[in-house]
mmCIF file of C-alpha atoms and ligand atoms in Angstrom:
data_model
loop_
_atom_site.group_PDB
_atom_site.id
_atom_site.type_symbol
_atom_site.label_atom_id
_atom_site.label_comp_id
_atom_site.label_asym_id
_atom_site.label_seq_id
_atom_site.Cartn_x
_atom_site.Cartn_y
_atom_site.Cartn_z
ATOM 1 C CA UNK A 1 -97.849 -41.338 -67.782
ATOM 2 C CA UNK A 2 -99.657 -42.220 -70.328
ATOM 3 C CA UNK A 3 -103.677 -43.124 -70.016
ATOM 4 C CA UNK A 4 -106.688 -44.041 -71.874
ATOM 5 C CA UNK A 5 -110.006 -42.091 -71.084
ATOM 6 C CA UNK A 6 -113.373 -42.340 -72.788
ATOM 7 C CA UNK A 7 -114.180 -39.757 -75.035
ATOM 8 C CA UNK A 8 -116.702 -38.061 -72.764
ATOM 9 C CA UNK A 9 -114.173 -37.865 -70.297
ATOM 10 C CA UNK A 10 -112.093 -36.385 -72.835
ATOM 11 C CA UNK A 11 -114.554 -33.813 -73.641
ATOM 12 C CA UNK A 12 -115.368 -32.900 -70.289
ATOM 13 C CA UNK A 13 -111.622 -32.063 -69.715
ATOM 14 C CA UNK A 14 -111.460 -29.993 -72.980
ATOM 15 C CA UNK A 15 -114.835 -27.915 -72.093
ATOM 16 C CA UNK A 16 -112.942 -27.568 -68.470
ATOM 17 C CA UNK A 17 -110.134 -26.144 -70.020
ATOM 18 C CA UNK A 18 -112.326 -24.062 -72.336
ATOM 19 C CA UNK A 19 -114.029 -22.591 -69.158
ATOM 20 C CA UNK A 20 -111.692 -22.351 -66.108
ATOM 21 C CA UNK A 21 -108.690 -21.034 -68.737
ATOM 22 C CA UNK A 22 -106.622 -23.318 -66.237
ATOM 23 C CA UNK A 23 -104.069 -26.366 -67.723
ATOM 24 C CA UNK A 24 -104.899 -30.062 -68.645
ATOM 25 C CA UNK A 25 -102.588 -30.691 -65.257
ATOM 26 C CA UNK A 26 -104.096 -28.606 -63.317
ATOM 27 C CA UNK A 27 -106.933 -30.428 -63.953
ATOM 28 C CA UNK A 28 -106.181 -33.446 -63.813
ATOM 29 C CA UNK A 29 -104.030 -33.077 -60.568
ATOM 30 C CA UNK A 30 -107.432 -31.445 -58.544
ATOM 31 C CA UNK A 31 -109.696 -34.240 -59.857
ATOM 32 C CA UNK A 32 -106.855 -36.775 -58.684
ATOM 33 C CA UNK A 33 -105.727 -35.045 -55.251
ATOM 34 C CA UNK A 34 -110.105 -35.252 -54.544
ATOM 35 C CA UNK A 35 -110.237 -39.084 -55.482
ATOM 36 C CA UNK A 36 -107.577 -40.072 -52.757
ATOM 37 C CA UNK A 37 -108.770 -36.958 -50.371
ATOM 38 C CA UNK A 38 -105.327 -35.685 -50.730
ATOM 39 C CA UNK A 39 -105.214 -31.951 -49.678
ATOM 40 C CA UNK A 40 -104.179 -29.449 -52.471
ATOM 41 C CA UNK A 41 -103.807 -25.577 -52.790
ATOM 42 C CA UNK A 42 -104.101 -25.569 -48.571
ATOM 43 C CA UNK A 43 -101.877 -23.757 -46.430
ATOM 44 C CA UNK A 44 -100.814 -25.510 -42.948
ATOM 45 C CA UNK A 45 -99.405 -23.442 -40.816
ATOM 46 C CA UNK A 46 -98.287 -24.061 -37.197
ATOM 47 C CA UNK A 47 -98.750 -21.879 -34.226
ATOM 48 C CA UNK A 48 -99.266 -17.640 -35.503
ATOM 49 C CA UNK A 49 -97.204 -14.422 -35.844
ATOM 50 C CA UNK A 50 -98.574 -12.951 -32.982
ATOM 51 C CA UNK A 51 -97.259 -15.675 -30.829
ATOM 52 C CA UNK A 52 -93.625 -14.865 -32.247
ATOM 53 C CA UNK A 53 -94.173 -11.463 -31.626
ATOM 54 C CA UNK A 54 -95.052 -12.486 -28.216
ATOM 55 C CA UNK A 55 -91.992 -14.186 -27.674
ATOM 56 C CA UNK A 56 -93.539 -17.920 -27.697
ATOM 57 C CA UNK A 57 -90.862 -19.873 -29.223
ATOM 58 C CA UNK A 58 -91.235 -23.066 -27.717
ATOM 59 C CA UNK A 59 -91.288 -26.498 -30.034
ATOM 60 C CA UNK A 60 -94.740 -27.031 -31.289
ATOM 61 C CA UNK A 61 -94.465 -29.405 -33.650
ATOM 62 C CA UNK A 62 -91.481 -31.267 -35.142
ATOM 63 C CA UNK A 63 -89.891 -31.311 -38.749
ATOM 64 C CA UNK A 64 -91.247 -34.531 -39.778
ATOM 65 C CA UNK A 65 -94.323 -33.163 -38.982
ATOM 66 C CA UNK A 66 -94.157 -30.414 -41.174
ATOM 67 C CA UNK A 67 -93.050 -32.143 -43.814
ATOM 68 C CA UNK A 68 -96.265 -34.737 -43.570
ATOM 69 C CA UNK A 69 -98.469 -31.014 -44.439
ATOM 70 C CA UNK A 70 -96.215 -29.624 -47.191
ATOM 71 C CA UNK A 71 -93.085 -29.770 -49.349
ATOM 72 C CA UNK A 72 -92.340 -26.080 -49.692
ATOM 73 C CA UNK A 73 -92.745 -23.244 -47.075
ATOM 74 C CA UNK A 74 -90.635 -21.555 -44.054
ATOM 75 C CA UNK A 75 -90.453 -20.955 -40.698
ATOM 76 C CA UNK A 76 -88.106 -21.215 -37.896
ATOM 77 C CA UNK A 77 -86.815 -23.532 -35.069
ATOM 78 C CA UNK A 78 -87.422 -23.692 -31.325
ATOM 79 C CA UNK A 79 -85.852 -21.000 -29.949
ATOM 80 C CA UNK A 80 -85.846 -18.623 -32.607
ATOM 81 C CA UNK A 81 -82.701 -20.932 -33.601
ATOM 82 C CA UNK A 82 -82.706 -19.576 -37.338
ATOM 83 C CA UNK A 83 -84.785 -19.913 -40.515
ATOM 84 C CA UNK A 84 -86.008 -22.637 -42.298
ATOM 85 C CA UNK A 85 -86.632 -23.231 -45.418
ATOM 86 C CA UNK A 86 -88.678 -26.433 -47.176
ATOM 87 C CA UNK A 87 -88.556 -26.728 -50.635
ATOM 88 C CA UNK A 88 -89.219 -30.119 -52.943
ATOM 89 C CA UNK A 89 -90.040 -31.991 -49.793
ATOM 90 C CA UNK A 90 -86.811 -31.308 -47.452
ATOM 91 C CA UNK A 91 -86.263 -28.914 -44.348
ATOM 92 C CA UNK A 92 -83.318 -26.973 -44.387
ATOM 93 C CA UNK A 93 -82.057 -24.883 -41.739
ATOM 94 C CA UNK A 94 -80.085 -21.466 -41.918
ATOM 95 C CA UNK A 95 -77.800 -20.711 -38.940
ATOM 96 C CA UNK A 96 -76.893 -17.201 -38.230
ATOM 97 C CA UNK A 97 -73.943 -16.756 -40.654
ATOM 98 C CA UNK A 98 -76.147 -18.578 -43.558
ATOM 99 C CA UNK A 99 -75.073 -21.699 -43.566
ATOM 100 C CA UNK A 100 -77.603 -24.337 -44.523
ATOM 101 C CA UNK A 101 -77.893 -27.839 -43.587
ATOM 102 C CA UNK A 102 -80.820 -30.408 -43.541
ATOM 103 C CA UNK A 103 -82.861 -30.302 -40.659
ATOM 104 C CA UNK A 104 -83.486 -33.211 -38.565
ATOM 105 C CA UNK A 105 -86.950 -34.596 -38.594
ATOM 106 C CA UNK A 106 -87.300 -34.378 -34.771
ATOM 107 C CA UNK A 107 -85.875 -30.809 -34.834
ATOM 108 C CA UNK A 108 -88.437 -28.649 -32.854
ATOM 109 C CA UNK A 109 -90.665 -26.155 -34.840
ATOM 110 C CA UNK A 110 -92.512 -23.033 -33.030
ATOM 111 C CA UNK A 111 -93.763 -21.406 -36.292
ATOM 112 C CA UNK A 112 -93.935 -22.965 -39.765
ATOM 113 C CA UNK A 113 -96.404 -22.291 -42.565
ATOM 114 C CA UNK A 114 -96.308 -25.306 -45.466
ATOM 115 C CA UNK A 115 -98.236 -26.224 -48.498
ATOM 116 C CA UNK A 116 -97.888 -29.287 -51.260
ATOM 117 C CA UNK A 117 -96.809 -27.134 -54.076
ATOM 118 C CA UNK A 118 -98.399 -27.769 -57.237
ATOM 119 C CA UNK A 119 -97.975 -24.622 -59.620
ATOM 120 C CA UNK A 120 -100.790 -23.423 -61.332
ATOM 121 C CA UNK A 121 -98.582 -20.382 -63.403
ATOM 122 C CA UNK A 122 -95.019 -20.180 -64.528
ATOM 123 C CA UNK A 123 -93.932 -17.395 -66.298
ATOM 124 C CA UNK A 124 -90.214 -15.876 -66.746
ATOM 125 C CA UNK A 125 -89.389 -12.195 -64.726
ATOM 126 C CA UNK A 126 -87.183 -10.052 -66.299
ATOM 127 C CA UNK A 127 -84.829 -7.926 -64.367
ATOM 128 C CA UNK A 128 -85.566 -7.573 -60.537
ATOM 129 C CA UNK A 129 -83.739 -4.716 -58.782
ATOM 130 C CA UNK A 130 -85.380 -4.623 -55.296
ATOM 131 C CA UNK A 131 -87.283 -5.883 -53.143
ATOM 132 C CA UNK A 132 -90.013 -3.967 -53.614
ATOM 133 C CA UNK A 133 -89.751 -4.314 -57.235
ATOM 134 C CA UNK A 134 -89.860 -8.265 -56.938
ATOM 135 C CA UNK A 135 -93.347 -7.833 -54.938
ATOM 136 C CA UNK A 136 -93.842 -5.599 -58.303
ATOM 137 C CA UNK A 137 -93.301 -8.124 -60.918
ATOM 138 C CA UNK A 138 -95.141 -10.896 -58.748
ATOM 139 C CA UNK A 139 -97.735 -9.061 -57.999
ATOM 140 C CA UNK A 140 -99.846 -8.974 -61.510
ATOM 141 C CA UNK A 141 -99.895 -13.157 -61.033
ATOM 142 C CA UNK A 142 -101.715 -12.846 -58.043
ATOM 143 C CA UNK A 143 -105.703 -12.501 -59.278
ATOM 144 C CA UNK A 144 -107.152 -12.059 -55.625
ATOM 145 C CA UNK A 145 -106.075 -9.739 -52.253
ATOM 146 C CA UNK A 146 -108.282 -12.203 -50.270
ATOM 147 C CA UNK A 147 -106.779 -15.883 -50.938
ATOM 148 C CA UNK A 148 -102.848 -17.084 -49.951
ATOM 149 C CA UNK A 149 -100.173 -18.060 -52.673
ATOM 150 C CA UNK A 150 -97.219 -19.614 -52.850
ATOM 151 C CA UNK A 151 -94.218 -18.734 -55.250
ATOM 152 C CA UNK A 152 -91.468 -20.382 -56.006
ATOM 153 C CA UNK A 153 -88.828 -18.400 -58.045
ATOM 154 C CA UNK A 154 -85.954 -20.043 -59.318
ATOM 155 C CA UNK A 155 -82.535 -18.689 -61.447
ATOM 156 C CA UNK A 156 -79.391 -17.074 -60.884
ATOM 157 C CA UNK A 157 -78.870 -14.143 -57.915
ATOM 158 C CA UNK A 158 -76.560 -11.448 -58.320
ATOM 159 C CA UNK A 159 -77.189 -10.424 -54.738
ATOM 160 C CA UNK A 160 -79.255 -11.736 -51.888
ATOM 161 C CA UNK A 161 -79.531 -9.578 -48.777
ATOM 162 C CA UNK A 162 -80.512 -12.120 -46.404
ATOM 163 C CA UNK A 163 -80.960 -12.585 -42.169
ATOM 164 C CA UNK A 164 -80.709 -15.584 -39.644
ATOM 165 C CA UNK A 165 -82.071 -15.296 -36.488
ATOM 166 C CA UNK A 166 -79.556 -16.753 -33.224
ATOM 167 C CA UNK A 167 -81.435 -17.571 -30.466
ATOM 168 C CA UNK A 168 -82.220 -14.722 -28.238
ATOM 169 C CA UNK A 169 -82.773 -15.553 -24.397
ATOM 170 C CA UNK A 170 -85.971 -17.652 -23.362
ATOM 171 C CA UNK A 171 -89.234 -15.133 -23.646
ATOM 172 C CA UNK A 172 -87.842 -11.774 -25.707
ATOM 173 C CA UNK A 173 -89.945 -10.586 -27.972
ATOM 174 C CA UNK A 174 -89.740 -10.703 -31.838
ATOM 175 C CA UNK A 175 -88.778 -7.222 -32.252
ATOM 176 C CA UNK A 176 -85.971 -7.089 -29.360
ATOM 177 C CA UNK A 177 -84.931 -10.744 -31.029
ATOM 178 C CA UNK A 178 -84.464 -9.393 -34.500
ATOM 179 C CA UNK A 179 -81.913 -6.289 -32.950
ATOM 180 C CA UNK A 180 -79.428 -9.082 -32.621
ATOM 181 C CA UNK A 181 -79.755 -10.998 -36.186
ATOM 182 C CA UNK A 182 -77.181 -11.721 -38.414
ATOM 183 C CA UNK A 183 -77.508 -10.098 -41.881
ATOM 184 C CA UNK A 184 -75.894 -11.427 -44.866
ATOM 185 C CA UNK A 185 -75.141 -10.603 -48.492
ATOM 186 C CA UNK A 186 -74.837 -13.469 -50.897
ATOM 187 C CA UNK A 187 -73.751 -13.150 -54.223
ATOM 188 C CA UNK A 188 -73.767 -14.367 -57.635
ATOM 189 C CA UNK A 189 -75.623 -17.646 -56.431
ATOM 190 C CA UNK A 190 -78.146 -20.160 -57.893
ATOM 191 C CA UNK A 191 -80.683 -20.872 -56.482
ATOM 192 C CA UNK A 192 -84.425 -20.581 -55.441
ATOM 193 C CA UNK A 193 -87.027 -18.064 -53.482
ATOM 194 C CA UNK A 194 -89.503 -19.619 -51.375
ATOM 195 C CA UNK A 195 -92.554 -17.415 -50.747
ATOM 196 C CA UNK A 196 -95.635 -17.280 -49.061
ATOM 197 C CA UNK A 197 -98.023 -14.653 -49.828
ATOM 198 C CA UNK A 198 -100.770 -13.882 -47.486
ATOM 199 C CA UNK A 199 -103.651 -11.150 -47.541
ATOM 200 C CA UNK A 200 -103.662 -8.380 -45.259
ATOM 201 C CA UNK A 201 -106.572 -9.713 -43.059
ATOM 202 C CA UNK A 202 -104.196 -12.488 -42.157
ATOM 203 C CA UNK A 203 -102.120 -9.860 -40.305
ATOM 204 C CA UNK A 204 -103.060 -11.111 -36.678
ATOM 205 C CA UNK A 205 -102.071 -14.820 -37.048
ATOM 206 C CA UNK A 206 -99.900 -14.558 -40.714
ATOM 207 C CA UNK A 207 -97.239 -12.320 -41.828
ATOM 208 C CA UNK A 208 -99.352 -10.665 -44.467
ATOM 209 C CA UNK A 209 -97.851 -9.676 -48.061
ATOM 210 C CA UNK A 210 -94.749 -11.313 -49.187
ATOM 211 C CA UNK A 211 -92.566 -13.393 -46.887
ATOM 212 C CA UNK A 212 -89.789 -14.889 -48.818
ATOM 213 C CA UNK A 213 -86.223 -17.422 -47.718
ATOM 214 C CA UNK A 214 -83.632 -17.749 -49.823
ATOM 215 C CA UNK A 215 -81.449 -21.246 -50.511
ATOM 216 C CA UNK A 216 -78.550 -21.934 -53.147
ATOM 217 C CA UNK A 217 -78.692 -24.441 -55.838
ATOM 218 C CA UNK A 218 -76.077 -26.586 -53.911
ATOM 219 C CA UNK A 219 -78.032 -26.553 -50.241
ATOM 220 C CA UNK A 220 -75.066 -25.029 -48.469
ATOM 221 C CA UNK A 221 -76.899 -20.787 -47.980
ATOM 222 C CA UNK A 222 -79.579 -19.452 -47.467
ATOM 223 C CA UNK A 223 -81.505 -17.073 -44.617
ATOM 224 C CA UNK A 224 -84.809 -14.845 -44.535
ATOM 225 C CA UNK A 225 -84.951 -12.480 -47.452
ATOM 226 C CA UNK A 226 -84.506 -8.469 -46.997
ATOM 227 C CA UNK A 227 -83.338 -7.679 -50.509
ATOM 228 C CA UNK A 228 -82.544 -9.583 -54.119
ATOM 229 C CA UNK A 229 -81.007 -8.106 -56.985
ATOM 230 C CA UNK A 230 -81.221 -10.865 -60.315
ATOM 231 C CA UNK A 231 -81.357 -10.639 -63.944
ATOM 232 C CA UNK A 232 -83.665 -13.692 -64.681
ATOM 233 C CA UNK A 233 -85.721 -15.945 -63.094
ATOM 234 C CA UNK A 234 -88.224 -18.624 -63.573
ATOM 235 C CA UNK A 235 -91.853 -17.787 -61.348
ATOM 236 C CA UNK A 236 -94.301 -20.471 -60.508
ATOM 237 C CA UNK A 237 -97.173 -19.520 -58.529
ATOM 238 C CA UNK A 238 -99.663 -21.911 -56.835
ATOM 239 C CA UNK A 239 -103.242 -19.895 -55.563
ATOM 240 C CA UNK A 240 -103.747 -21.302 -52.096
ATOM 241 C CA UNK A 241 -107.665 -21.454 -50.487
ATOM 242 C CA UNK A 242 -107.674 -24.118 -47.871
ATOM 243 C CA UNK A 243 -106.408 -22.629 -44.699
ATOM 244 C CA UNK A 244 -105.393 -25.112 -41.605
ATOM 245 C CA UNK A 245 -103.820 -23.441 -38.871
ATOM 246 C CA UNK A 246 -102.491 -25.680 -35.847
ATOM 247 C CA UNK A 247 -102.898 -23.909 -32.463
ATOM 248 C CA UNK A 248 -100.184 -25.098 -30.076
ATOM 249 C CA UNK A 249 -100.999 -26.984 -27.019
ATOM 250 C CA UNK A 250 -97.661 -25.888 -25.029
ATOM 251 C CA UNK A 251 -98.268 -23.571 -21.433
ATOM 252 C CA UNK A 252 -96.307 -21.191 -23.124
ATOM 253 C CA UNK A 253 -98.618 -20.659 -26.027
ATOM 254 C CA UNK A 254 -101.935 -21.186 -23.490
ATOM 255 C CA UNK A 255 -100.670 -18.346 -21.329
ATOM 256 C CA UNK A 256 -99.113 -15.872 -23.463
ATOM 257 C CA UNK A 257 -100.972 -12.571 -24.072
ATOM 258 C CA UNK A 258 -101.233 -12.563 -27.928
ATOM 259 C CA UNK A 259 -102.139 -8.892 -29.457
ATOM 260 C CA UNK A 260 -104.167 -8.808 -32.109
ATOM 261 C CA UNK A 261 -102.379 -5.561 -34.100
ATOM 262 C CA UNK A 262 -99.097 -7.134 -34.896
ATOM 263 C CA UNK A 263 -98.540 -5.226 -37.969
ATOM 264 C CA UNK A 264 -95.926 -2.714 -37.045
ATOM 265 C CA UNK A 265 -93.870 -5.597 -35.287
ATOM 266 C CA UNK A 266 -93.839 -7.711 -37.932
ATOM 267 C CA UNK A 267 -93.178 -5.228 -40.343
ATOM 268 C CA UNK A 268 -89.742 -4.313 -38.501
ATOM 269 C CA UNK A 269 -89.225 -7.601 -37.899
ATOM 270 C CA UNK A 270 -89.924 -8.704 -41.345
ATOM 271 C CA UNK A 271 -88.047 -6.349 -43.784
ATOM 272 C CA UNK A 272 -84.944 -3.961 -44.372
ATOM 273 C CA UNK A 273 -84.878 -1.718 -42.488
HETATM 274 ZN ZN1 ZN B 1 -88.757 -15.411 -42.591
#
């Protein structure tokens, strides 16, 4: 694209640049995205944790709903029915042995958390051995405890530990659901992490830290992310400071008793363990 501005326009970019630190696209992209009141850097996220924890799994909002919010995030499918994963504009879903295949856009959603990704960083990681070390290496991109981010991470695996939820029966709760996953080990793959990091406050209605899925290169794997080992991969990180959160309208969600100290559910839920 190629476009002729006036050089006070110009200048205006350059002394933007000068002061924010941030790129010419960046720019550019925000000044756009607020001429046709197209949300950027926002999170949309449907339904909260603490209803999963709760056992509300009901369909809240459909795929091609989702996708009208956001082209990369994750979440899962009526019933606890796996993980999904939404990267460059498409839903995927993981079934319980990792198999992925495009969701259908009136699949039923009871949790999902989206954005429009537009990276604001990319930088290259070096060698990741953990999990922990992967929140390690991310970490130093993230300037602030208090906003969301999203990062996208993209190269060559030489081991995903991953999970796929099945469906438990109607009403069991998160942590009873999660006894009966499916875990996974995928290796030497291509392919891409989809994260969401959220702050810690966000604990009640988010999963707070680092909540990653994992799909290959060619669409066919991919699950909830417990573990990674890789050599080198490409990070692009997007600061995130519009929150919209969806509250369900189902009986299910109305009536449920939602906790507000879903940490240590989540957490074994969540990770390795
Ligand atoms: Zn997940």
């Amino acid at each position: 694209m190629h476009i002729k501005l006036p050089a006070s326009l110009r200048a205006a970019i350059h002394s933007e640049i000068a002061r924010s630190g941030r790129s010419l696209d960046a720019i550019v992209r925000d000044a756009l995205a607020a001429y046709f009141e197209t949300s950027l850097h926002t999170v949309f996220q449907v339904s909260t944790s603490g209803a999963l924890v709760a056992g509300v799994y009901d369909r809240e909002a459909s795929v091609a709903t989702i996708l009208d919010h956001g082209d990369f995030g994750l979440g899962t499918f009526t019933g606890l029915d796996g993980e999904m994963i939404i990267l460059d504009g498409r839903a995927y879903h993981a079934d319980v042995s990792g198999t992925v295949t495009e969701a259908p856009e009136d699949a039923g959603v009871p949790f999902a958390i989206v954005t429009r990704f537009a990276s604001e960083q990319q930088a290259a990681i070096a060698e990741v051995t953990s999990f922990s070390h992967l929140e390690a290496l991310c970490d130093p991109f993230r300037a602030s405890g208090n906003i969301f981010y999203a990062m996208r991470l993209d190269g060559r695996f030489a081991a995903v530990k991953a999970r796929a939820v099945s469906p438990p029966p109607p009403g069991t709760k998160l942590v009873d659901a999660v006894k009966t996953q499916h875990e996974f080990t995928l290796t030497d793959i291509e392919g891409t992490l989809v994260g969401i990091w959220s702050p810690e406050f966000s604990g009640p209605f988010s999963v707070a830290g680092y909540h990653f899925h994992f799909i290959s290169r060619d669409r066919l794997k991919g699950g909830h992310v417990l573990d990674i080992k890789a050599d080198r991969l490409t990070l692009q990180v997007e600061p995130l400071t519009q929150f919209h959160l969806a509250l369900p309208e189902t009986e299910a969600f109305l009536k449920a008793h939602i906790s507000g100290d879903t940490a240590a559910a989540l957490a074994f839920a969540e990770h390795d363990h």
